[in-house]
Short mmCIF file of C-alpha atoms in Angstrom, two decimals:
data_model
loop_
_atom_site.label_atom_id
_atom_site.label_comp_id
_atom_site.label_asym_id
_atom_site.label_seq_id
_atom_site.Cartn_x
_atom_site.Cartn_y
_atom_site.Cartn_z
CA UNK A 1 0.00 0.00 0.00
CA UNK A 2 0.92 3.32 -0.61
CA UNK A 3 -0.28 6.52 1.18
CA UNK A 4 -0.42 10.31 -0.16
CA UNK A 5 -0.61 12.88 2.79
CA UNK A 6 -1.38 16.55 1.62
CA UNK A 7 -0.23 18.95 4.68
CA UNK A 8 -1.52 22.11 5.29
CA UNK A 9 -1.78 24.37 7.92
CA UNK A 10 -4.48 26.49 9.15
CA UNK A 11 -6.19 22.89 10.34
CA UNK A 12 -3.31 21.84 12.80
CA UNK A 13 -3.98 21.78 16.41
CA UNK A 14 -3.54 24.75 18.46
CA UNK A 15 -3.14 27.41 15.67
CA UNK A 16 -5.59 30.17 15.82
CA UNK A 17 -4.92 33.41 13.10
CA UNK A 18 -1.96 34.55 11.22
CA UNK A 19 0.39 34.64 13.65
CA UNK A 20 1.08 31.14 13.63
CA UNK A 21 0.92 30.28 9.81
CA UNK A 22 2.91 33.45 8.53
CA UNK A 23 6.33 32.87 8.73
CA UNK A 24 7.55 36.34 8.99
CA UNK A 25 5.40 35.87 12.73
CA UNK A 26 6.34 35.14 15.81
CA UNK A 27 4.71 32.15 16.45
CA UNK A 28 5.62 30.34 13.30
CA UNK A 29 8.32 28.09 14.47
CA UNK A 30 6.35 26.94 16.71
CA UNK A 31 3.36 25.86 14.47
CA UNK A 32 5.94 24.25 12.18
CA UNK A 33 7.00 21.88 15.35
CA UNK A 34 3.44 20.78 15.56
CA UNK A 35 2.46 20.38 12.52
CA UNK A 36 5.40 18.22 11.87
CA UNK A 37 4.27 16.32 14.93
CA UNK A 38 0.70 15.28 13.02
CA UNK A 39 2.63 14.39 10.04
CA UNK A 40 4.50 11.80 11.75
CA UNK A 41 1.63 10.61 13.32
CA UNK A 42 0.00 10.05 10.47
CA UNK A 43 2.61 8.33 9.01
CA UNK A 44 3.70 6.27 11.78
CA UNK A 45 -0.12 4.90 12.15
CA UNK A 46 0.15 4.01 8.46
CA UNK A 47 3.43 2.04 8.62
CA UNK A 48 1.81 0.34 11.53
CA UNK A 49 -1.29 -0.68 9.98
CA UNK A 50 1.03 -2.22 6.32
CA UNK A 51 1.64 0.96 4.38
CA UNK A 52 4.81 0.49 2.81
CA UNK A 53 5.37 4.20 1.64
CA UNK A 54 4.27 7.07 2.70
CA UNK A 55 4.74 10.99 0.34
CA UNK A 56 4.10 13.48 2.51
CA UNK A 57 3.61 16.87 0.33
CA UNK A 58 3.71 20.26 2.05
CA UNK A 59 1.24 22.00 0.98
CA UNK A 60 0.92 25.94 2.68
CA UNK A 61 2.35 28.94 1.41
CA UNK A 62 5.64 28.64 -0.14
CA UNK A 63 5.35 25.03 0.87
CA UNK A 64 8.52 24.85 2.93
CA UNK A 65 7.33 24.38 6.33
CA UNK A 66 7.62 20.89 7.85
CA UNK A 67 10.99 20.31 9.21
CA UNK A 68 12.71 17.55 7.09
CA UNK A 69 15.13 16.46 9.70
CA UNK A 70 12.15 15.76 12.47
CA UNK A 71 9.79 13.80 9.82
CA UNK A 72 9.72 10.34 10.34
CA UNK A 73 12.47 8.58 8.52
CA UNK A 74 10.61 6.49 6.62
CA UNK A 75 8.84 9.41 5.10
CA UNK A 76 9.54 11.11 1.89
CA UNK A 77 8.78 14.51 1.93
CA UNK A 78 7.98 16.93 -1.51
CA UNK A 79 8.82 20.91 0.08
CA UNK A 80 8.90 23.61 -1.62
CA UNK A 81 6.82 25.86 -3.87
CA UNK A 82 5.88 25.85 -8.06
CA UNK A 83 5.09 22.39 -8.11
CA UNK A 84 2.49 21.61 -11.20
CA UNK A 85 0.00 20.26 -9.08
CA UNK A 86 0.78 22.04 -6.08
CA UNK A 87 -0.95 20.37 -2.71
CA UNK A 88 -1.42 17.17 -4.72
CA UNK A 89 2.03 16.97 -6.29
CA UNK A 90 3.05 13.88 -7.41
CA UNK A 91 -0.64 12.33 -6.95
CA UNK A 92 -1.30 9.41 -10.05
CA UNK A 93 -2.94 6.22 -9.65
CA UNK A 94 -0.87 4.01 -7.53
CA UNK A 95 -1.47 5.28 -4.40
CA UNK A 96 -3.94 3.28 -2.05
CA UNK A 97 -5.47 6.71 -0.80
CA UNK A 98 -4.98 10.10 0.39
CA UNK A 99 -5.27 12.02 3.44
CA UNK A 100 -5.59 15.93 4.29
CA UNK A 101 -4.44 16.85 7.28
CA UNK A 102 -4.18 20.60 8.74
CA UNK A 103 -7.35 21.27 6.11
CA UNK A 104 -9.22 24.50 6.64
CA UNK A 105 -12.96 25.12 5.47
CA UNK A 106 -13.12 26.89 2.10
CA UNK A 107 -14.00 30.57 1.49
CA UNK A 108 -17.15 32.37 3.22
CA UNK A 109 -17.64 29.52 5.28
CA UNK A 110 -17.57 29.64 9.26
CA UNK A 111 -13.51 27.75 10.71
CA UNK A 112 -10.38 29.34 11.66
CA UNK A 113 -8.74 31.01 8.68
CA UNK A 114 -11.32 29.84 6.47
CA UNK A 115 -10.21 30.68 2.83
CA UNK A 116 -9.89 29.17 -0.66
CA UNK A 117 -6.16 29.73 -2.39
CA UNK A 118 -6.28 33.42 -1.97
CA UNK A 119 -8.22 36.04 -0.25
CA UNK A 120 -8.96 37.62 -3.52
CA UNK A 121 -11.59 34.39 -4.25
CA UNK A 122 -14.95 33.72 -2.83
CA UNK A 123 -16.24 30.64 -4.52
CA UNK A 124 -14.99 28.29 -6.89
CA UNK A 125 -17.80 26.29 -8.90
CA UNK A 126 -16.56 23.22 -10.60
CA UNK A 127 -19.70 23.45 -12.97
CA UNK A 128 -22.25 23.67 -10.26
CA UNK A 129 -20.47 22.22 -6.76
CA UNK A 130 -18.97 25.17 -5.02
CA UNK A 131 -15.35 23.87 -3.82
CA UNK A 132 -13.01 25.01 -1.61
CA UNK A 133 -8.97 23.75 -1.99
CA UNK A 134 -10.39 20.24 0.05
CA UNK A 135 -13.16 19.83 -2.76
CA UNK A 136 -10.64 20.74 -5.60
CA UNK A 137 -7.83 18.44 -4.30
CA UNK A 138 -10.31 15.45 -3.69
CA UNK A 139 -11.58 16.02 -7.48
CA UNK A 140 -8.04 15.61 -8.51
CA UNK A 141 -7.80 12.22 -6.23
CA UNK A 142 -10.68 11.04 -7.87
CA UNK A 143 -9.21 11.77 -11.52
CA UNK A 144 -6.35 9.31 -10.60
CA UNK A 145 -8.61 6.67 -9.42
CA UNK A 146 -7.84 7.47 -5.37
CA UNK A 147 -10.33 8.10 -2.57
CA UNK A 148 -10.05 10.82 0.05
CA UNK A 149 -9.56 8.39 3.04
CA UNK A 150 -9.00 11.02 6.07
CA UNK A 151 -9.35 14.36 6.60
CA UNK A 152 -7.92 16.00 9.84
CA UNK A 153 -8.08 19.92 10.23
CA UNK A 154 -11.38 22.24 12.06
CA UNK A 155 -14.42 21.35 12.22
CA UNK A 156 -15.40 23.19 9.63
CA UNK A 157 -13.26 21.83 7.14
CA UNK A 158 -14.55 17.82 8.73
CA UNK A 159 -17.94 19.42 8.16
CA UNK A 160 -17.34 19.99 4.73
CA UNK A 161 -15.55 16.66 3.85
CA UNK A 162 -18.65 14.81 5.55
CA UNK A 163 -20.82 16.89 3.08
CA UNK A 164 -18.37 16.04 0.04
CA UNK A 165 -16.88 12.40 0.42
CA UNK A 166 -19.09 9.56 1.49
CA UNK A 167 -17.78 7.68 4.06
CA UNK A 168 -14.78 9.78 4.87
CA UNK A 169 -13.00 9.59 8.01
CA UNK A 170 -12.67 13.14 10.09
CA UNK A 171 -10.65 13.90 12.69
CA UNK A 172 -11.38 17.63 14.31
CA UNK A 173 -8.65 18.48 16.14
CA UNK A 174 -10.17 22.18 17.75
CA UNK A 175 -13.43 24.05 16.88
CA UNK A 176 -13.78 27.51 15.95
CA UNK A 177 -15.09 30.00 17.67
CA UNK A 178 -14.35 32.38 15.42
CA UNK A 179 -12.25 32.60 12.26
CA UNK A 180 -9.66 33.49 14.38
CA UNK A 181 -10.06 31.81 17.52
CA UNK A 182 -10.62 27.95 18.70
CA UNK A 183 -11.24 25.55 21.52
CA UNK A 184 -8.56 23.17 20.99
CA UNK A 185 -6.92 20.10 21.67
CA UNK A 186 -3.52 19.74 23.21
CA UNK A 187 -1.13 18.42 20.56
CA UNK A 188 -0.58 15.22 21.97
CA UNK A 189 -3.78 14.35 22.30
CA UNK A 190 -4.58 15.46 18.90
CA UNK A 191 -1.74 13.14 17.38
CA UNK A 192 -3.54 10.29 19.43
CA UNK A 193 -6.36 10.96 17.53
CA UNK A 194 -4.65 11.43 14.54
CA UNK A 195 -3.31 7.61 14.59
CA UNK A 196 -6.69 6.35 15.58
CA UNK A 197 -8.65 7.91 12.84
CA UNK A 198 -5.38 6.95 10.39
CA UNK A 199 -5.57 3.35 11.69
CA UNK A 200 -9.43 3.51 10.80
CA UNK A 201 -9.23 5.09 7.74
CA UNK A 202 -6.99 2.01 6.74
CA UNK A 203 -9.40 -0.33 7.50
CA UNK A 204 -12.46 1.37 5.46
CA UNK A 205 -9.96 2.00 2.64
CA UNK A 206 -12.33 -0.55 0.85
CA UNK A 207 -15.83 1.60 1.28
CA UNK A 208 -14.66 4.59 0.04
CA UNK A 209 -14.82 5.88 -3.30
CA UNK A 210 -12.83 7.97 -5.29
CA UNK A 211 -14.55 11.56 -5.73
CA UNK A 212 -15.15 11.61 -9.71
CA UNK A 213 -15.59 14.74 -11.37
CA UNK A 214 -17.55 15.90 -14.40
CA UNK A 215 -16.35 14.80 -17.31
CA UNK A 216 -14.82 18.25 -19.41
CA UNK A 217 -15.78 20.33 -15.91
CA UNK A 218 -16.74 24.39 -16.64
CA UNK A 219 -14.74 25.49 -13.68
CA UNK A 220 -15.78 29.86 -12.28
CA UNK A 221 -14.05 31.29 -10.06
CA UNK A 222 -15.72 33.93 -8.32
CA UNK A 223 -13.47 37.10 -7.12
CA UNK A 224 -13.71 39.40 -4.46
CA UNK A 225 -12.61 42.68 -6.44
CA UNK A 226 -13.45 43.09 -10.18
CA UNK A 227 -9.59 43.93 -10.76
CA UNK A 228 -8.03 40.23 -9.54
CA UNK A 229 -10.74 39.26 -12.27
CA UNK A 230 -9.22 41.23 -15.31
CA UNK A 231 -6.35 39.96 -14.36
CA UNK A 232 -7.31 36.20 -13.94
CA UNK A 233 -8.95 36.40 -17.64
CA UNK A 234 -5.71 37.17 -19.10
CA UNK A 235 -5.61 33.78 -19.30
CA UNK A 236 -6.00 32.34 -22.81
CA UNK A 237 -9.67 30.37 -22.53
CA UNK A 238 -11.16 32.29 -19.74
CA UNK A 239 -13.64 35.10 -19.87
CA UNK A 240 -15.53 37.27 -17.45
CA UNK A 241 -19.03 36.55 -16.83
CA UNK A 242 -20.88 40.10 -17.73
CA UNK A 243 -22.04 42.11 -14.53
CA UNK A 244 -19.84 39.76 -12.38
CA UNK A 245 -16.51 38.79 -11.26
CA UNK A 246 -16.43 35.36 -12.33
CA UNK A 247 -13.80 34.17 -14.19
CA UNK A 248 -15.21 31.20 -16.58
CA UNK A 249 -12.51 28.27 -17.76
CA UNK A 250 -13.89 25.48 -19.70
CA UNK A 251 -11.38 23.06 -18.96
CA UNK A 252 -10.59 18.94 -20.98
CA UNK A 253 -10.76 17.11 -17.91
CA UNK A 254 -10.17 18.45 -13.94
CA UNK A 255 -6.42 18.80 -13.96
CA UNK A 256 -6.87 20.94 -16.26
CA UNK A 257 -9.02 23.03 -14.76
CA UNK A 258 -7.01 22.68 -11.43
CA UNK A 259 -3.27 24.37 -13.47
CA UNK A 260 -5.47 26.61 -14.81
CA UNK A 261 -7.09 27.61 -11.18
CA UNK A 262 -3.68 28.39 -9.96
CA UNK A 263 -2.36 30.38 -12.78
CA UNK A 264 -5.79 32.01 -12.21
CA UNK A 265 -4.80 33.07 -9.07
CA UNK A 266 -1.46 33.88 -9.19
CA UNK A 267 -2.45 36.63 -11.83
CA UNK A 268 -5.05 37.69 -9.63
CA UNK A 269 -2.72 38.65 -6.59
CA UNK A 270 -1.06 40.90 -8.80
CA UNK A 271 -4.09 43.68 -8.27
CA UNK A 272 -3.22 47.18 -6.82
CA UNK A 273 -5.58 48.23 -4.12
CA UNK A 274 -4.12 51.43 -3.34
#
């Protein structure tokens, strides 16, 4: 068996706003110790329970923040940012499954640091199934033939892989309060949890299905600001929705769509606001 684990960071335990998953903050260094901490128990449940490899892919920001020298030496570990398929690099069709861990709830929605990609979108529509980057990266799973198996992060990010992936295994390691505040669990606890849920996820492997997406998907991504639009539909192949600020992409099959999402929004971010 083999096991793909996408790592974010706004989900891990403990971490409430910015401070913690900005690494020009103070209490960076700090988050990156824990959230290293979850990957390894991740992985360690896995190896337990017969996985024979493990790919951990860092997945936040510039993609650089687990700590290769504390993973778990059995691990191998993709860091580092402009990676084709980004927080599912190196996903294809012979892995068993996949898990998210340190998942946050998508844009508008109520979870700590709730967001999709950028601030600059507020929905993404993969023809008419609003996504956030859990939805969009479980779509890409299901192109290669592999199921979601866990997702570990808020509760509002559970909540929405409940909603999305039948059967799924959660793991909610705090609750918001606010979008920048939580009731959480202590991190040892929460990597307890963590290899439980792992360890169960393992064993349902068989009940869960890939999440399939539409065959040549119309993906829209809706922006805040009409400007991060213009500069999204400089894209060749996407236009703006009159009276809106969608961005519309009609994409050949959902990785497609999923390249073209993040070129999307890497033009976006380059709007002035001033």
């Amino acid at each position: 068996m083999k096991l793909f684990v996408s790592v974010d960071m706004e989900g891990i335990t403990g971490l409430p706003d910015e401070t913690f998953v900005d690494s020009h903050r103070h209490n960076y260094e700090r988050a990156r110790r824990i959230m290293t901490e979850e990957a390894n128990a991740i992985a360690s449940s896995a190896f337990e329970k017969g996985v024979q490899e493990v790919l951990v892919n860092d997945s936040h920001s510039k993609m650089n923040n687990l700590l290769v020298e504390e993973m778990h030496p059995d691990v191998e570990l993709i860091t580092g940012e402009v990676k084709p398929l980004s927080m599912v690099q190196s996903l294809d069709e012979t892995y068993t499954g996949v898990v998210f861990a340190g998942y946050h709830a998508r844009a508008g929605q109520p979870g700590v640091m709730s967001h999709t990609m950028i601030f600059g979108v507020r929905n993404i529509f993969i023809n008419d199934v609003v996504v956030g980057e859990l939805g969009f990266n479980a779509y890409v799973a299901g192109h290669f033939g592999v199921p979601v198996l866990m997702v570990a992060g808020d509760d509002g990010a559970c909540k929405e892989a409940e909603e999305l992936i039948p059967g799924v295994v959660t793991a909610a390691v705090k609750k918001s309060i606010s979008r920048s505040s939580v009731r959480t669990l202590h991190p040892k606890k929460a990597q307890v949890l963590l290899k439980e849920k792992m360890a169960e996820a393992l064993e349902k492997r068989g009940e869960i299905k890939p999440l399939k997406a539409p065959d040549n998907p119309v993906m829209r991504i809706e922006f805040t600001n009409y400007g991060e639009a213009e500069w999204a539909a400089m894209m060749p192949g996407c236009v703006i929705e009159e009276g809106t600020t969608i961005v519309r992409y009609e994409a050949k099959d959902i990785v497609e769509a999923y390249r073209a999402m993040l070129v999307m929004t890497e033009l976006a971010m380059q709007t002035k606001f001033c």
